[in-house]
């Protein structure tokens, strides 16, 4: 059986694009949004969990987020995770509820968010390159096993590279659009 599966590579690369778009939606440009806390993971019960699995996130006011932690013993780890997420949010502890005032977007904050968007995009590019590497390795394995010829391998490698280039271009476009939105240009 052939190890190379073009459909699987396409699915995995599309997943990287979707993950980037999801991460970029978490970067705010003005109003408070629960999506802002989507990238936050909390270390509780001996493992890393998404914030939404240990607390309820709501938007009581346009410039305020509220995080209602379900287990009182997890308030400290949740507060620490929010502070260390690099989102520029400073939680105010109110018992089992953390209030997150959304600061105004200063020029420095905008640049910081644009850098974070670039960091997310680079992570997605790395994921796509890893998928490409997996595809190339599968093609070489298939050639060694005699499943495909050298010409077929080269043709498929060209297809994988074209798919990779198209996916990276899509990632770059999404990141550039978000940076433009953040910087207000």
mmCIF file of C-alpha atoms in Angstrom:
data_model
loop_
_atom_site.group_PDB
_atom_site.id
_atom_site.type_symbol
_atom_site.label_atom_id
_atom_site.label_comp_id
_atom_site.label_asym_id
_atom_site.label_seq_id
_atom_site.Cartn_x
_atom_site.Cartn_y
_atom_site.Cartn_z
ATOM 1 C CA UNK A 1 0.000 0.000 0.000
ATOM 2 C CA UNK A 2 1.234 3.483 -0.856
ATOM 3 C CA UNK A 3 2.302 5.712 2.043
ATOM 4 C CA UNK A 4 1.666 8.917 0.043
ATOM 5 C CA UNK A 5 -1.862 10.337 0.391
ATOM 6 C CA UNK A 6 -2.434 13.674 -1.326
ATOM 7 C CA UNK A 7 -5.896 14.124 0.202
ATOM 8 C CA UNK A 8 -4.442 13.734 3.694
ATOM 9 C CA UNK A 9 -1.761 16.345 2.962
ATOM 10 C CA UNK A 10 -4.398 18.764 1.640
ATOM 11 C CA UNK A 11 -6.552 18.190 4.723
ATOM 12 C CA UNK A 12 -3.645 18.765 7.102
ATOM 13 C CA UNK A 13 -2.523 21.936 5.300
ATOM 14 C CA UNK A 14 -6.094 23.262 5.295
ATOM 15 C CA UNK A 15 -6.168 22.530 9.026
ATOM 16 C CA UNK A 16 -3.103 24.726 9.519
ATOM 17 C CA UNK A 17 -4.852 27.568 7.673
ATOM 18 C CA UNK A 18 -7.998 27.164 9.791
ATOM 19 C CA UNK A 19 -5.939 27.069 12.996
ATOM 20 C CA UNK A 20 -4.195 30.303 12.011
ATOM 21 C CA UNK A 21 -7.497 32.018 11.203
ATOM 22 C CA UNK A 22 -8.870 30.866 14.561
ATOM 23 C CA UNK A 23 -5.803 32.218 16.379
ATOM 24 C CA UNK A 24 -5.965 35.514 14.495
ATOM 25 C CA UNK A 25 -9.638 35.924 15.412
ATOM 26 C CA UNK A 26 -8.514 35.872 19.038
ATOM 27 C CA UNK A 27 -6.445 39.009 18.514
ATOM 28 C CA UNK A 28 -8.660 41.928 19.265
ATOM 29 C CA UNK A 29 -8.765 45.149 17.374
ATOM 30 C CA UNK A 30 -11.271 47.090 19.446
ATOM 31 C CA UNK A 31 -14.099 45.416 21.334
ATOM 32 C CA UNK A 32 -13.968 42.685 23.949
ATOM 33 C CA UNK A 33 -14.647 39.219 22.581
ATOM 34 C CA UNK A 34 -14.626 35.789 24.173
ATOM 35 C CA UNK A 35 -12.489 34.626 21.231
ATOM 36 C CA UNK A 36 -9.711 36.776 22.692
ATOM 37 C CA UNK A 37 -9.065 34.093 25.319
ATOM 38 C CA UNK A 38 -9.233 31.084 22.957
ATOM 39 C CA UNK A 39 -5.431 30.633 22.779
ATOM 40 C CA UNK A 40 -5.103 30.575 26.593
ATOM 41 C CA UNK A 41 -4.287 27.174 28.091
ATOM 42 C CA UNK A 42 -4.273 26.573 31.838
ATOM 43 C CA UNK A 43 -2.187 24.020 33.707
ATOM 44 C CA UNK A 44 -4.624 22.316 36.089
ATOM 45 C CA UNK A 45 -5.099 18.771 37.323
ATOM 46 C CA UNK A 46 -1.653 17.846 35.989
ATOM 47 C CA UNK A 47 -2.329 18.745 32.342
ATOM 48 C CA UNK A 48 -2.776 21.730 30.038
ATOM 49 C CA UNK A 49 -6.406 22.529 29.261
ATOM 50 C CA UNK A 50 -8.102 25.254 27.227
ATOM 51 C CA UNK A 51 -9.489 28.027 29.431
ATOM 52 C CA UNK A 52 -13.074 27.244 28.359
ATOM 53 C CA UNK A 53 -12.764 23.793 29.996
ATOM 54 C CA UNK A 54 -12.161 25.263 33.452
ATOM 55 C CA UNK A 55 -14.143 28.519 33.362
ATOM 56 C CA UNK A 56 -16.993 30.415 31.745
ATOM 57 C CA UNK A 57 -15.967 33.445 29.694
ATOM 58 C CA UNK A 58 -18.461 36.256 29.110
ATOM 59 C CA UNK A 59 -18.581 39.860 27.925
ATOM 60 C CA UNK A 60 -20.564 41.912 30.493
ATOM 61 C CA UNK A 61 -19.477 45.249 28.960
ATOM 62 C CA UNK A 62 -17.973 46.245 25.588
ATOM 63 C CA UNK A 63 -14.546 46.787 27.157
ATOM 64 C CA UNK A 64 -14.589 44.067 29.834
ATOM 65 C CA UNK A 65 -14.283 40.284 29.893
ATOM 66 C CA UNK A 66 -15.418 38.192 32.837
ATOM 67 C CA UNK A 67 -13.949 34.755 33.586
ATOM 68 C CA UNK A 68 -15.971 32.716 36.092
ATOM 69 C CA UNK A 69 -13.675 29.901 37.291
ATOM 70 C CA UNK A 70 -15.635 26.776 38.254
ATOM 71 C CA UNK A 71 -13.220 25.389 40.854
ATOM 72 C CA UNK A 72 -11.946 27.917 43.407
ATOM 73 C CA UNK A 73 -8.562 26.126 43.577
ATOM 74 C CA UNK A 74 -7.994 26.920 39.876
ATOM 75 C CA UNK A 75 -8.332 30.711 40.167
ATOM 76 C CA UNK A 76 -4.563 31.201 40.639
ATOM 77 C CA UNK A 77 -3.503 29.021 37.675
ATOM 78 C CA UNK A 78 -6.139 30.664 35.424
ATOM 79 C CA UNK A 79 -4.975 34.149 36.419
ATOM 80 C CA UNK A 80 -1.348 33.163 35.795
ATOM 81 C CA UNK A 81 -2.210 31.639 32.388
ATOM 82 C CA UNK A 82 -4.023 34.804 31.263
ATOM 83 C CA UNK A 83 -1.134 37.039 32.358
ATOM 84 C CA UNK A 84 1.476 34.850 30.630
ATOM 85 C CA UNK A 85 -0.496 34.406 27.379
ATOM 86 C CA UNK A 86 1.035 37.590 25.924
ATOM 87 C CA UNK A 87 -2.351 39.197 25.285
ATOM 88 C CA UNK A 88 -1.639 42.283 27.381
ATOM 89 C CA UNK A 89 -4.540 41.604 29.734
ATOM 90 C CA UNK A 90 -4.250 42.179 33.466
ATOM 91 C CA UNK A 91 -6.856 40.143 35.421
ATOM 92 C CA UNK A 92 -8.496 41.631 38.510
ATOM 93 C CA UNK A 93 -9.269 38.894 41.045
ATOM 94 C CA UNK A 94 -12.799 39.106 42.467
ATOM 95 C CA UNK A 95 -13.195 35.805 44.317
ATOM 96 C CA UNK A 96 -13.935 33.087 41.767
ATOM 97 C CA UNK A 97 -14.419 35.680 39.041
ATOM 98 C CA UNK A 98 -11.607 37.338 37.144
ATOM 99 C CA UNK A 99 -12.402 40.663 35.511
ATOM 100 C CA UNK A 100 -10.327 41.596 32.479
ATOM 101 C CA UNK A 101 -10.535 45.263 31.513
ATOM 102 C CA UNK A 102 -9.623 45.698 27.852
ATOM 103 C CA UNK A 103 -7.031 48.481 27.573
ATOM 104 C CA UNK A 104 -7.138 51.049 24.799
ATOM 105 C CA UNK A 105 -5.081 50.143 21.772
ATOM 106 C CA UNK A 106 -2.013 52.328 21.928
ATOM 107 C CA UNK A 107 0.521 52.395 19.110
ATOM 108 C CA UNK A 108 2.861 50.160 21.148
ATOM 109 C CA UNK A 109 0.029 47.722 21.843
ATOM 110 C CA UNK A 110 -0.881 47.634 18.159
ATOM 111 C CA UNK A 111 2.725 46.807 17.252
ATOM 112 C CA UNK A 112 2.779 44.119 19.949
ATOM 113 C CA UNK A 113 -0.407 42.541 18.557
ATOM 114 C CA UNK A 114 0.983 42.707 15.019
ATOM 115 C CA UNK A 115 4.101 40.848 16.224
ATOM 116 C CA UNK A 116 1.885 38.236 17.862
ATOM 117 C CA UNK A 117 -0.018 37.814 14.578
ATOM 118 C CA UNK A 118 3.322 37.289 12.818
ATOM 119 C CA UNK A 119 4.298 34.712 15.437
ATOM 120 C CA UNK A 120 1.048 32.812 14.859
ATOM 121 C CA UNK A 121 1.630 32.930 11.094
ATOM 122 C CA UNK A 122 5.165 31.588 11.454
ATOM 123 C CA UNK A 123 3.881 28.701 13.577
ATOM 124 C CA UNK A 124 1.358 27.864 10.862
ATOM 125 C CA UNK A 125 4.081 28.033 8.165
ATOM 126 C CA UNK A 126 6.188 25.597 10.184
ATOM 127 C CA UNK A 127 3.202 23.243 10.453
ATOM 128 C CA UNK A 128 2.710 23.376 6.663
ATOM 129 C CA UNK A 129 6.408 22.708 6.031
ATOM 130 C CA UNK A 130 6.217 19.706 8.372
ATOM 131 C CA UNK A 131 3.270 18.356 6.380
ATOM 132 C CA UNK A 132 5.269 18.872 3.169
ATOM 133 C CA UNK A 133 8.217 16.999 4.689
ATOM 134 C CA UNK A 134 5.924 14.119 5.676
ATOM 135 C CA UNK A 135 4.583 13.966 2.109
ATOM 136 C CA UNK A 136 8.066 13.985 0.591
ATOM 137 C CA UNK A 137 9.207 11.254 2.992
ATOM 138 C CA UNK A 138 6.171 9.143 2.079
ATOM 139 C CA UNK A 139 6.986 9.536 -1.621
ATOM 140 C CA UNK A 140 10.584 8.433 -1.064
ATOM 141 C CA UNK A 141 9.366 5.443 0.944
ATOM 142 C CA UNK A 142 6.941 4.476 -1.832
ATOM 143 C CA UNK A 143 9.742 4.718 -4.405
ATOM 144 C CA UNK A 144 12.050 2.511 -2.293
ATOM 145 C CA UNK A 145 9.297 -0.085 -1.922
ATOM 146 C CA UNK A 146 8.736 -0.050 -5.669
ATOM 147 C CA UNK A 147 5.153 1.226 -5.391
ATOM 148 C CA UNK A 148 5.921 4.201 -7.655
ATOM 149 C CA UNK A 149 8.648 5.005 -10.152
ATOM 150 C CA UNK A 150 11.203 7.817 -9.876
ATOM 151 C CA UNK A 151 9.288 9.864 -12.467
ATOM 152 C CA UNK A 152 6.041 9.482 -10.524
ATOM 153 C CA UNK A 153 7.825 10.504 -7.318
ATOM 154 C CA UNK A 154 9.199 13.645 -8.946
ATOM 155 C CA UNK A 155 5.790 14.524 -10.400
ATOM 156 C CA UNK A 156 4.117 14.069 -6.999
ATOM 157 C CA UNK A 157 6.877 16.081 -5.275
ATOM 158 C CA UNK A 158 6.121 18.949 -7.664
ATOM 159 C CA UNK A 159 2.415 18.693 -6.748
ATOM 160 C CA UNK A 160 3.248 18.723 -3.026
ATOM 161 C CA UNK A 161 5.471 21.776 -3.480
ATOM 162 C CA UNK A 162 2.740 23.623 -5.414
ATOM 163 C CA UNK A 163 0.226 22.784 -2.689
ATOM 164 C CA UNK A 164 2.682 23.997 -0.056
ATOM 165 C CA UNK A 165 3.345 27.257 -1.915
ATOM 166 C CA UNK A 166 -0.385 27.931 -2.318
ATOM 167 C CA UNK A 167 -1.061 27.208 1.348
ATOM 168 C CA UNK A 168 1.803 29.427 2.549
ATOM 169 C CA UNK A 169 0.503 32.229 0.293
ATOM 170 C CA UNK A 170 -2.931 31.835 1.905
ATOM 171 C CA UNK A 171 -1.350 31.981 5.377
ATOM 172 C CA UNK A 172 0.630 35.086 4.455
ATOM 173 C CA UNK A 173 -2.488 36.794 3.083
ATOM 174 C CA UNK A 174 -4.474 36.070 6.261
ATOM 175 C CA UNK A 175 -1.644 37.342 8.477
ATOM 176 C CA UNK A 176 -1.124 40.478 6.368
ATOM 177 C CA UNK A 177 -4.847 41.279 6.473
ATOM 178 C CA UNK A 178 -4.921 40.916 10.268
ATOM 179 C CA UNK A 179 -1.781 43.038 10.694
ATOM 180 C CA UNK A 180 -3.333 45.727 8.493
ATOM 181 C CA UNK A 181 -6.514 45.583 10.585
ATOM 182 C CA UNK A 182 -4.545 45.794 13.855
ATOM 183 C CA UNK A 183 -2.327 48.649 12.746
ATOM 184 C CA UNK A 184 -5.307 50.503 11.297
ATOM 185 C CA UNK A 185 -3.712 51.137 7.916
#
